[in-house]
Short mmCIF file of C-alpha atoms in Angstrom, two decimals:
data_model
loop_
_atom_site.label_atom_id
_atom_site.label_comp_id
_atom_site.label_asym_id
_atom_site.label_seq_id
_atom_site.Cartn_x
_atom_site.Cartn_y
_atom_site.Cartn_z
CA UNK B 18 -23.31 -6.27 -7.89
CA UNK B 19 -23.67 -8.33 -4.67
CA UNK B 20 -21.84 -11.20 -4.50
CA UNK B 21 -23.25 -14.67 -3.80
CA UNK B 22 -23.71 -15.55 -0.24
CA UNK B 23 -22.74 -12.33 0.86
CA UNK B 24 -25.37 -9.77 2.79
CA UNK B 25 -27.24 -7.23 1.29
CA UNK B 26 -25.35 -4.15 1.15
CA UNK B 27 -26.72 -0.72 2.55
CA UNK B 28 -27.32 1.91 -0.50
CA UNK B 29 -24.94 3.99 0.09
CA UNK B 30 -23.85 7.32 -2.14
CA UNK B 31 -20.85 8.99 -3.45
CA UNK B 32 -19.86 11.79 -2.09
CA UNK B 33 -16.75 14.59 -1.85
CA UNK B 34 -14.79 14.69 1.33
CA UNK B 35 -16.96 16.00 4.13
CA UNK B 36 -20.27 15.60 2.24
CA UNK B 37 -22.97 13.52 4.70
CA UNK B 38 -24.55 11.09 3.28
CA UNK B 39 -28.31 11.01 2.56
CA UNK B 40 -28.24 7.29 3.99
CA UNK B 41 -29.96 7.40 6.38
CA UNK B 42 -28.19 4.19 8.29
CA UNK B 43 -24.96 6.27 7.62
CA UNK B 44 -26.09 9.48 9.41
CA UNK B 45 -28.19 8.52 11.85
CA UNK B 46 -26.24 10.55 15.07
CA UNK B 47 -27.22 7.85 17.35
CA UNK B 48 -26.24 5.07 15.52
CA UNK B 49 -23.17 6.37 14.28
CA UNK B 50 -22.22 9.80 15.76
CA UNK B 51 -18.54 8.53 15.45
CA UNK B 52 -18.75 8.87 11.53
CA UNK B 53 -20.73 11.97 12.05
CA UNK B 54 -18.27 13.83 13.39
CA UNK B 55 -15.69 12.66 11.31
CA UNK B 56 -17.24 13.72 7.99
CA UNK B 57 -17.26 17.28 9.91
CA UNK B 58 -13.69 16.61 10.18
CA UNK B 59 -12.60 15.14 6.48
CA UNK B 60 -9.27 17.03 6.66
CA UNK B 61 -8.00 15.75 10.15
CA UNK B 62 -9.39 12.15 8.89
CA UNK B 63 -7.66 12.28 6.15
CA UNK B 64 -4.01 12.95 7.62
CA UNK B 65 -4.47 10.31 9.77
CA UNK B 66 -5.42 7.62 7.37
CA UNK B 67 -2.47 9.39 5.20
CA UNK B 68 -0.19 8.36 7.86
CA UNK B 69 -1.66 4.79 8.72
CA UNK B 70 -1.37 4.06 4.89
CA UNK B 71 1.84 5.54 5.15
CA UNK B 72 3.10 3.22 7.27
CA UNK B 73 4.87 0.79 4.66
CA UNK B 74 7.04 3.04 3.09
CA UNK B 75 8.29 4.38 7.07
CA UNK B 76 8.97 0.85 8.24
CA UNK B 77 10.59 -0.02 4.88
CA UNK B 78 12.28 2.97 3.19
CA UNK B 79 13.90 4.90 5.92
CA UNK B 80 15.89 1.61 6.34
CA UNK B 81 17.10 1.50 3.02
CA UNK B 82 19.80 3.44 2.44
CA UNK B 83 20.92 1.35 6.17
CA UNK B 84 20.92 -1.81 4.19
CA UNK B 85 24.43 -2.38 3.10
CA UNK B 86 25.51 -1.47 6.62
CA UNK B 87 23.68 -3.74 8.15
CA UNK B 88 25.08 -6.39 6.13
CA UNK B 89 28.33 -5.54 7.83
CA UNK B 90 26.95 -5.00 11.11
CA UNK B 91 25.47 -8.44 11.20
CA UNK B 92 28.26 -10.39 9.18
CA UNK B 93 25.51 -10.89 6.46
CA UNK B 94 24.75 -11.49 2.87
CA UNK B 95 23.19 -9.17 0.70
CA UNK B 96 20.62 -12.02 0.32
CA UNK B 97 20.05 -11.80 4.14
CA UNK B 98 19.96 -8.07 4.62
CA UNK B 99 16.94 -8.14 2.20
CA UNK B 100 14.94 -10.67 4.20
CA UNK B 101 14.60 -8.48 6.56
CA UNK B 102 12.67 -6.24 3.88
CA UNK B 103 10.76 -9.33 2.93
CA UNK B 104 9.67 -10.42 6.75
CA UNK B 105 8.31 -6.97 7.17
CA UNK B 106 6.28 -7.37 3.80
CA UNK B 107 5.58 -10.89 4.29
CA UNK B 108 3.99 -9.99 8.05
CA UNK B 109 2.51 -6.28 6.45
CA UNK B 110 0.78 -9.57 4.05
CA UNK B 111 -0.50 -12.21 6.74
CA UNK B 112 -1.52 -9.93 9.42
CA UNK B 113 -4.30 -7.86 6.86
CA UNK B 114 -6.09 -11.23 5.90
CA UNK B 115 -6.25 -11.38 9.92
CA UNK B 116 -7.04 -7.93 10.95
CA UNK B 117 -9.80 -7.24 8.01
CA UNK B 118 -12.31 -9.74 8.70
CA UNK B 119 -11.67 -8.71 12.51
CA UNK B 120 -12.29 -5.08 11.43
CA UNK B 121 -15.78 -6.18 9.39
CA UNK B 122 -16.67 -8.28 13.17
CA UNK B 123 -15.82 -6.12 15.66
CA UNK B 124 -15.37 -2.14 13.95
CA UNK B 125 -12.26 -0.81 12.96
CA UNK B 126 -10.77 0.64 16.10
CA UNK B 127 -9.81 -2.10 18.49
CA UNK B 128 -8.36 -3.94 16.18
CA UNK B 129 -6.46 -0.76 14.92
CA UNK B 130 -5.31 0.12 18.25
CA UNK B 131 -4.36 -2.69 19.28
CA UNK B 132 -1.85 -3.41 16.20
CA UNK B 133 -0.39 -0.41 16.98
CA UNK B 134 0.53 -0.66 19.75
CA UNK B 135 2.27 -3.98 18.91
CA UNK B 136 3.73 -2.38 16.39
CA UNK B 137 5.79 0.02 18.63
CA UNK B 138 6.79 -2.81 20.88
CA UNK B 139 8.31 -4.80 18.05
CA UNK B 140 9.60 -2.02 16.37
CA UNK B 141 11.68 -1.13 19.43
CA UNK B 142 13.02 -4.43 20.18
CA UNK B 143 14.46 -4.32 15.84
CA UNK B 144 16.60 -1.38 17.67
CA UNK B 145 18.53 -4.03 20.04
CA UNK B 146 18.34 -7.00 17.65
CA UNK B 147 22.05 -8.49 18.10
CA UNK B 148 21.78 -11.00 15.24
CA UNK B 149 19.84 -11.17 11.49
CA UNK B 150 17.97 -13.70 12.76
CA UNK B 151 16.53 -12.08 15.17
CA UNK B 152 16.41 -8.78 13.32
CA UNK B 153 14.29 -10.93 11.02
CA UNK B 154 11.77 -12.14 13.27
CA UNK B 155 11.22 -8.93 14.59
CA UNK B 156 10.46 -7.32 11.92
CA UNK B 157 8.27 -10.54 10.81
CA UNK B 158 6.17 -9.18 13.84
CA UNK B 159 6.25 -5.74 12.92
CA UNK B 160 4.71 -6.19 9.53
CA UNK B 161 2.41 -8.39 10.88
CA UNK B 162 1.09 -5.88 13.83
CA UNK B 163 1.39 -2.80 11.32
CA UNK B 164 -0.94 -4.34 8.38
CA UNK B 165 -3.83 -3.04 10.68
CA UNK B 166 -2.76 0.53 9.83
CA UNK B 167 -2.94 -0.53 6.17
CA UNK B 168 -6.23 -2.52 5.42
CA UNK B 169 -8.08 -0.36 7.78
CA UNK B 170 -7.43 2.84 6.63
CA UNK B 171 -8.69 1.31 3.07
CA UNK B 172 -11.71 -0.24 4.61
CA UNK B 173 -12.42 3.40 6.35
CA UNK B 174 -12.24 4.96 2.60
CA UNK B 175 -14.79 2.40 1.83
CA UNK B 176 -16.82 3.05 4.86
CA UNK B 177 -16.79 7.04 4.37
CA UNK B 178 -16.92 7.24 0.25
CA UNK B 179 -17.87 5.29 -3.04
CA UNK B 180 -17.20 5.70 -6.21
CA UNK B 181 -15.55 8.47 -8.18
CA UNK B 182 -15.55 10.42 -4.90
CA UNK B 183 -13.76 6.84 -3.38
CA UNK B 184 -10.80 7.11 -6.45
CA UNK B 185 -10.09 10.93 -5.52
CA UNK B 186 -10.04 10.14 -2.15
CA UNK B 187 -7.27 7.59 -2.94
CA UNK B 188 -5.48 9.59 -4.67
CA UNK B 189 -5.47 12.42 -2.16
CA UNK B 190 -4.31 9.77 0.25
CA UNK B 191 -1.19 9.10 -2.20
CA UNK B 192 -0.62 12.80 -1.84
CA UNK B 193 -0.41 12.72 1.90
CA UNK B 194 1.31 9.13 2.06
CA UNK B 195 3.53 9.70 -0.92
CA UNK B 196 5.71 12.33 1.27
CA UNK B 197 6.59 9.23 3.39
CA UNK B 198 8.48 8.02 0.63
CA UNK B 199 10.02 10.98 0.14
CA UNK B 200 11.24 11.95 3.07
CA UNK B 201 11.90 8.41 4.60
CA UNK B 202 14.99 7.31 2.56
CA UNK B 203 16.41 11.14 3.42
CA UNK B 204 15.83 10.85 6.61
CA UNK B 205 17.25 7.74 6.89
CA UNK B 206 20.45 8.53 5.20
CA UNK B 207 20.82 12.00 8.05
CA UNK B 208 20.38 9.42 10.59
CA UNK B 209 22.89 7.48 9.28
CA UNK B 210 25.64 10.53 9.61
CA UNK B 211 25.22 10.45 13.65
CA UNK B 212 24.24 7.20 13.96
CA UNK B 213 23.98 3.54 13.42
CA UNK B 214 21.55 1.48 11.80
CA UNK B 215 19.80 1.03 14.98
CA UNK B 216 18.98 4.58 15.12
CA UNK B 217 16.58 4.51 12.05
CA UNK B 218 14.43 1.64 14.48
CA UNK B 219 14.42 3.99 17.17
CA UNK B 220 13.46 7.03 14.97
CA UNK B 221 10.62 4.43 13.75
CA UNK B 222 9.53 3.42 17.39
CA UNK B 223 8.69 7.24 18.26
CA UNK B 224 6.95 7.93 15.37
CA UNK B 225 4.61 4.75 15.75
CA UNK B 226 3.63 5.53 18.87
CA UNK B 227 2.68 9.23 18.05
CA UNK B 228 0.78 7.76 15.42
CA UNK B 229 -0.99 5.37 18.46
CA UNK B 230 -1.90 8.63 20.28
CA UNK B 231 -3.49 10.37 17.89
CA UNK B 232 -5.09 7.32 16.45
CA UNK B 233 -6.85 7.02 20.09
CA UNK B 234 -7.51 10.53 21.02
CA UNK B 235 -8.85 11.60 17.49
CA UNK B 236 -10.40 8.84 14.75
CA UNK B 237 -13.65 7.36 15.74
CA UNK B 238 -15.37 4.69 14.59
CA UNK B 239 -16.77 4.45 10.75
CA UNK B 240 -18.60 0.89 10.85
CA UNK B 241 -22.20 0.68 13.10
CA UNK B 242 -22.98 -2.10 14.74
CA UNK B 243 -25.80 -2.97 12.35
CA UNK B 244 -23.44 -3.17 9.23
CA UNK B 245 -20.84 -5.70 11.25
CA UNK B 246 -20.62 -9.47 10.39
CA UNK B 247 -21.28 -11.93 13.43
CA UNK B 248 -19.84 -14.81 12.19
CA UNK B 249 -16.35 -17.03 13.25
CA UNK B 250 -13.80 -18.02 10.89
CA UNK B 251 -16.25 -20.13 9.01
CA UNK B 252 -18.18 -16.46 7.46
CA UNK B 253 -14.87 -15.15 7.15
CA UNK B 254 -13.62 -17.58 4.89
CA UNK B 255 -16.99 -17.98 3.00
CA UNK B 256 -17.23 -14.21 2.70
CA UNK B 257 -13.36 -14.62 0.63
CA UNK B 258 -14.57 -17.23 -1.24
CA UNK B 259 -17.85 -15.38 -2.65
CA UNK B 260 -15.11 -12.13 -3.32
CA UNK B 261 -13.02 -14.01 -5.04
CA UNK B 262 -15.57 -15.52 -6.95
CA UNK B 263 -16.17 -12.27 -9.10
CA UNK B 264 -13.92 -12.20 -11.41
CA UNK B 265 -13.20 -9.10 -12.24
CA UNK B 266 -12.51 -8.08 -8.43
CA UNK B 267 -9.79 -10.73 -8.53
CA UNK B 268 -8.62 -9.32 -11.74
CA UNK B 269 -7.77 -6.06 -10.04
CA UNK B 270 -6.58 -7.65 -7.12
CA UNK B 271 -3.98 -9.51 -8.71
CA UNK B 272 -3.64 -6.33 -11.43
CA UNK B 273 -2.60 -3.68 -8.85
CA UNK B 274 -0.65 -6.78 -6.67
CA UNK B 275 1.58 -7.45 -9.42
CA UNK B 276 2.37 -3.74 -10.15
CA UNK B 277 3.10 -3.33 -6.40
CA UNK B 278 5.63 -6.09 -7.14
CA UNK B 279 7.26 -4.27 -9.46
CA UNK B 280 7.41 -1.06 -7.21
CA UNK B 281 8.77 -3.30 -4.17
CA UNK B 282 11.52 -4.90 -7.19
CA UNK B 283 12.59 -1.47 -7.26
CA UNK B 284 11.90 -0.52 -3.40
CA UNK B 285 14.55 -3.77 -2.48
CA UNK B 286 16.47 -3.51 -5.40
CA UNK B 287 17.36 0.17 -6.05
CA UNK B 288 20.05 1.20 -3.18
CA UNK B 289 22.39 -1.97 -4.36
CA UNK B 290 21.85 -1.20 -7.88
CA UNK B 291 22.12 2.73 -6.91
CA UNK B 292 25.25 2.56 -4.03
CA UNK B 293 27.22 -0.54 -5.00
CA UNK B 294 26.78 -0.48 -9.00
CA UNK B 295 27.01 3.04 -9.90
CA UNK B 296 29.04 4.40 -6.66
CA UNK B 297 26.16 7.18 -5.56
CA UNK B 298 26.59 7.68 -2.02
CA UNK B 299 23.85 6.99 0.60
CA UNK B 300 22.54 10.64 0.41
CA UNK B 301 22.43 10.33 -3.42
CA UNK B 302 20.28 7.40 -3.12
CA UNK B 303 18.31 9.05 -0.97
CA UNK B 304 17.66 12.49 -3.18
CA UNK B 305 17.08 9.91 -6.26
CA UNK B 306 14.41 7.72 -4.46
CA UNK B 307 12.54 10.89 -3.09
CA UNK B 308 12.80 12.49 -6.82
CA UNK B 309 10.86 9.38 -7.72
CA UNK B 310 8.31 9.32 -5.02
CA UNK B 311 7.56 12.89 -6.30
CA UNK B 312 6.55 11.34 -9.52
CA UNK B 313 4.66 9.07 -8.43
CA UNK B 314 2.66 11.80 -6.07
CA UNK B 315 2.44 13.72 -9.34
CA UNK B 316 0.37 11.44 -11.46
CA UNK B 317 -1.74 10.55 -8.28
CA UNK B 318 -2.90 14.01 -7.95
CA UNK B 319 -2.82 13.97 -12.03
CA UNK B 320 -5.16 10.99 -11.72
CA UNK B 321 -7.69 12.40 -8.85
CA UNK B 322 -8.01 15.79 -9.43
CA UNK B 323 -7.96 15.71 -13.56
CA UNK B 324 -8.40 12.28 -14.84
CA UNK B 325 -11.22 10.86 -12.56
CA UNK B 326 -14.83 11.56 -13.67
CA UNK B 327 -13.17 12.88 -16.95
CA UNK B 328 -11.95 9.54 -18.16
CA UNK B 329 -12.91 5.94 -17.16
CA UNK B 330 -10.33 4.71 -14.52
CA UNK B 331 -9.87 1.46 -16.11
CA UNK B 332 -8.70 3.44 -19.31
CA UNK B 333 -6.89 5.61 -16.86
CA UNK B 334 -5.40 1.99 -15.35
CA UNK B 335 -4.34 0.78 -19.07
CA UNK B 336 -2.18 3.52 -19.46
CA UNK B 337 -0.45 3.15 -16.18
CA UNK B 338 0.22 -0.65 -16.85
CA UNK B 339 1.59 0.17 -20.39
CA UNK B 340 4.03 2.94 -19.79
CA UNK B 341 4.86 0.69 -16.71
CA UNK B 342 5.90 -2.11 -18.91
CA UNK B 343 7.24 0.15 -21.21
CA UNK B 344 9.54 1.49 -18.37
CA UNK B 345 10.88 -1.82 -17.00
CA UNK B 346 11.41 -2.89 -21.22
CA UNK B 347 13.85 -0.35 -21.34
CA UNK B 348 15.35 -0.83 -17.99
CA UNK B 349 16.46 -3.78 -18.84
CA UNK B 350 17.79 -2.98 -22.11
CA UNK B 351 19.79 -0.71 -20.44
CA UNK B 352 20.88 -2.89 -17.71
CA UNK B 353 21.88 -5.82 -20.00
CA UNK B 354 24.53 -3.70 -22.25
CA UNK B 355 22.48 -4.12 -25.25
CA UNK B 356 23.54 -0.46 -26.40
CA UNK B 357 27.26 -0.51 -24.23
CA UNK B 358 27.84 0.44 -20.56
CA UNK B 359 24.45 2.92 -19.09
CA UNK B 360 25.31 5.57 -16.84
CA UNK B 361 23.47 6.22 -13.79
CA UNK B 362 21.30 8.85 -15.24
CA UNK B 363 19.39 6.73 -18.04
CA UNK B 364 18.87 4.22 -15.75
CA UNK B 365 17.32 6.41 -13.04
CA UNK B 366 14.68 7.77 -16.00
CA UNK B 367 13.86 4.93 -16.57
CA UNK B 368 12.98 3.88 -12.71
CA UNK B 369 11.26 7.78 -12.92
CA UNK B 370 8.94 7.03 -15.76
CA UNK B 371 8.16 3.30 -13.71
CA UNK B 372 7.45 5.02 -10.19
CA UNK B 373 5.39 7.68 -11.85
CA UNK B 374 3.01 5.65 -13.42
CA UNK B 375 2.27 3.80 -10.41
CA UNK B 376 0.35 6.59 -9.13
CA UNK B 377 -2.14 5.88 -12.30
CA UNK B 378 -2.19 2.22 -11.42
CA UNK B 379 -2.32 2.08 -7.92
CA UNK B 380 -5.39 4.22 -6.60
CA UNK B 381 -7.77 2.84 -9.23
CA UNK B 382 -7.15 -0.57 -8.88
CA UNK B 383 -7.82 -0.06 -5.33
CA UNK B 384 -10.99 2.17 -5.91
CA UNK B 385 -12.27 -0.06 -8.48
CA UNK B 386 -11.61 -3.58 -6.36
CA UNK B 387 -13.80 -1.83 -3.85
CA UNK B 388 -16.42 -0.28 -5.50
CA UNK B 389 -17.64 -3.89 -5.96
CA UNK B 390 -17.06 -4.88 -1.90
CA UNK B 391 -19.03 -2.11 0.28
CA UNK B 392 -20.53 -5.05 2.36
CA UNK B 393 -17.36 -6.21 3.06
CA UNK B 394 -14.77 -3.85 2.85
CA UNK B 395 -12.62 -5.07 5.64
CA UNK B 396 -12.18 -8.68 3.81
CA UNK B 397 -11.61 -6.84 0.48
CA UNK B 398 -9.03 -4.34 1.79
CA UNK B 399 -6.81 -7.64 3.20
CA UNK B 400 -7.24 -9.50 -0.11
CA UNK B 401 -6.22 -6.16 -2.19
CA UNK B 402 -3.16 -5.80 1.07
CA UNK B 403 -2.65 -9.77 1.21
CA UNK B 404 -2.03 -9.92 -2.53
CA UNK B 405 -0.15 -7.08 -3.26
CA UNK B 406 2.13 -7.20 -0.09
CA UNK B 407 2.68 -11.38 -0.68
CA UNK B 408 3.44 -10.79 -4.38
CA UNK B 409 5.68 -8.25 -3.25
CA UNK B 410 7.84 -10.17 -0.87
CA UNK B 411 8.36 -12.94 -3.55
CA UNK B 412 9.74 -10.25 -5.95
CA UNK B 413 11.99 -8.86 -3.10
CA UNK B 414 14.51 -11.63 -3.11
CA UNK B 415 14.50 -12.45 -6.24
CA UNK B 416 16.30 -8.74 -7.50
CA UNK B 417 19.94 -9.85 -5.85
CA UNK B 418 19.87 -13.70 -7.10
CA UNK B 419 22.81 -12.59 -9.50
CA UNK B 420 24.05 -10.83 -6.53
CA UNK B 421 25.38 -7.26 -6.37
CA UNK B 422 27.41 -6.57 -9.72
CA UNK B 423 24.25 -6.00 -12.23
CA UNK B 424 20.62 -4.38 -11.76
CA UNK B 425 19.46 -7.14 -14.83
CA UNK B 426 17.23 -9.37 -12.18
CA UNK B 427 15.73 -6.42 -10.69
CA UNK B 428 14.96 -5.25 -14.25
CA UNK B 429 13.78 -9.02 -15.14
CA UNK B 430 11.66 -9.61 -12.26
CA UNK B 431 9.93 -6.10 -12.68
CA UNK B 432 8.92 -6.27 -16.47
CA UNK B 433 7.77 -9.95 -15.41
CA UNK B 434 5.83 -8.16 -12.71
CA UNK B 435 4.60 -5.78 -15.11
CA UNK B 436 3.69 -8.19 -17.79
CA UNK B 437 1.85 -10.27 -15.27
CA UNK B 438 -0.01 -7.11 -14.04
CA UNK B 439 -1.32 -6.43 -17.65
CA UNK B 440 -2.21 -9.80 -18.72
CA UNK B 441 -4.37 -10.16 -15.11
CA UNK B 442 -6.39 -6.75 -16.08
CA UNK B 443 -7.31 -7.88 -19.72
CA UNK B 444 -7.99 -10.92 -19.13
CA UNK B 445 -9.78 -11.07 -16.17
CA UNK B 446 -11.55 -7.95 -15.91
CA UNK B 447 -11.91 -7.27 -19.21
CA UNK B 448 -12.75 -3.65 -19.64
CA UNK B 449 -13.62 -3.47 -23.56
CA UNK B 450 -16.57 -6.14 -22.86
CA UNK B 451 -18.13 -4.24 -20.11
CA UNK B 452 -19.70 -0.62 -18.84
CA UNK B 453 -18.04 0.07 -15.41
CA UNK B 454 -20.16 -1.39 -12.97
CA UNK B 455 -20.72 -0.78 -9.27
CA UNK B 456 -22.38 -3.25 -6.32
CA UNK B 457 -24.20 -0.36 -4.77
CA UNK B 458 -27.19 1.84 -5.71
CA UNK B 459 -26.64 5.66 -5.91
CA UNK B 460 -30.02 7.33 -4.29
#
């Protein structure tokens, strides 16, 4: 369904990794050999935007388990240490509603690279930081320079697939990016045994900037000229306007935001509730996070490679908000005493059962925001990013406002989150009143 004021989008079709397209403005070799090659290619294209999309959970989970140090580093509050969390998903917010109308003007690798490469910088200079403040700022720019990696490796999904072969694609994505999650809090917590905080930054800096080089060297571009918007900031901000005029786009927007808020509770919430409530040691944190990350890789690849095409995603999305809720419910009844003191391992099932069904939530909100957006992917992708990441850093602070001694706000603010997630989906995009419907024409 095109949306008003927008252009005419090009028919495009969807297809399985490394299928060409019959479109002909999609494989014409001289107007796009750059997309050409990459469809040749699906594998390397899709470890690269696995690590662009992965970029999140590097900047922000491998400094987890470094949190309560830094609090002692610094002379800092709790409260303080987890701004710095919140600048970096504040910035990861801002920069995409920058960078994805730049990516629908001028492509999607200059503006790529060139976040990238800012990223490194600031990344670097959160190694030296010698006060929060400055820590903060820092990695205020960070977010801000690597939110390129993130809404353009969505609006290159959009550019390459549609459809059901766009929701497996996400969810193979969550495959690839989901090992960030595991493996960042673990490697964070080695680091941690020969090092400083600072050392995680550095660790951070190196892998950016391999990330840069292969970026350059190897991903082309996936938007001709011909399908590129001309216009200033006025068409940018008329192009949001006629996106966020369909309803049921901004219903999974602010669905699969809200659920992200209730991950990013968790993400900000967990290694207090984990180290300084229960007593697990940084390592333990670390082997519990990555057990969850596994789960929620799980039911990705659960979702793309059974569920998709076999069952409607938005029935497939129902579920995920439900046992979501259902999770964070009993979370908090665990957390509030209702049933005497909770050890550490009913609580962790509970924030197992939670991360898992985010990777039933997550890819098809994404997949079905964007199904409706192919002229304007690059927009989309930093409303979906802008929403989720801004929701996010709202419910980051909020987890220690009863500071350190109980995990009942995190619990609170994620069955809120949860809550909030559901009643956005039913009410706005209504799936029981409608047939799943898609703004492009299959040929």
């Amino acid at each position: 369904m095109q949306q008003p004021g927008q252009p005419a989008a090009a028919p495009t079709r969807a297809d399985l990794p490394g299928t060409p397209s019959p479109d002909a403005s999609l494989t014409s070799a001289a107007a796009t050999p750059g997309l050409t090659a990459q469809r040749r290619t699906s594998l390397l294209v899709t470890l690269i935007l696995g690590g662009l999309t992965a970029l999140p959970a590097l900047s922000m989970d491998m400094y987890l388990p470094a949190l309560p140090e830094v609090t002692d580093a610094l002379h800092s509050s709790a409260a303080t240490a987890q701004l710095t969390l919140t600048a970096c998903l504040m910035g990861m917010a801002l920069g995409q509603l920058v960078v994805g109308p730049m990516s629908d003007r001028w492509g999607r690798r200059r503006p790529l690279l060139i976040g990238m490469v800012v990223y490194v910088v600031a990344t670097a200079v959160c190694a030296f930081a010698p006060t929060a403040g400055l820590l903060i700022g820092f990695r205020l720019l960070q977010g801000l320079a690597g939110a390129a990696g993130i809404v353009i490796a969505r609006a290159v999904v959009r550019d390459l697939y549609d459809g059901i072969a766009m929701a497996r694609f996400f969810s193979t994505l969550m495959l690839i990016s989901g090992v960030a999650p595991i493996v960042a809090p673990l490697i964070g917590g080695q680091i941690l045994r020969f090092t400083d905080w600072r050392g995680v930054f550095v660790v951070l800096t190196v892998i950016g900037a391999l990330l840069t080089l292969v970026v350059w060297r190897r991903l082309g571009e996936t938007l001709p000229p011909e399908r590129r918007h001309d216009g200033g900031l006025g068409q940018t901000l008329r192009t949001m306007r006629g996106l966020l005029a369909d309803r049921v786009f901004t219903g999974y927007v602010l669905a699969g935001g809200f659920a992200f808020a209730a991950l990013f509770a968790y993400v900000s919430g967990s290694s207090f509730v984990v180290q300084e409530i229960y007593g697990a040691s940084p390592q333990t944190f670390s082997l519990l996070f990555g057990l969850n990350s596994i789960g929620l890789v799980a039911t990705g690849q659960l979702n793309g490679r059974v569920l998709v095409g076999r069952v409607s995603m938005d029935k497939v999305l129902t579920v995920g908000l439900v046992v979501i809720t259902v999770a964070a419910a009993a979370l908090l009844v665990l957390a509030s005493g209702a049933f005497g003191k909770a050890g550490l391992v009913p609580v962790a099932g509970s924030l197992f059962l939670l991360m898992s069904a985010m990777g039933l939530a997550m890819p098809n909100t994404n997949a079905q925001a964007l199904n409706r957006t192919p002229h304007a992917a690059g927009s989309a992708s930093a409303l979906l990013g802008t929403s989720t990441f801004l929701l996010g850093a709202v419910a980051s602070p909020l987890v220690g406002i009863a500071g350190e001694t109980t995990a009942v706000p995190m619990a609170v603010v994620q069955l809120c989150c949860a809550l909030a997630a559901m009643a956005c989906f039913m009410g706005l995009c209504r799936p029981w009143q409608r047939r799943t419907k898609h703004s492009v024409t299959v040929v």
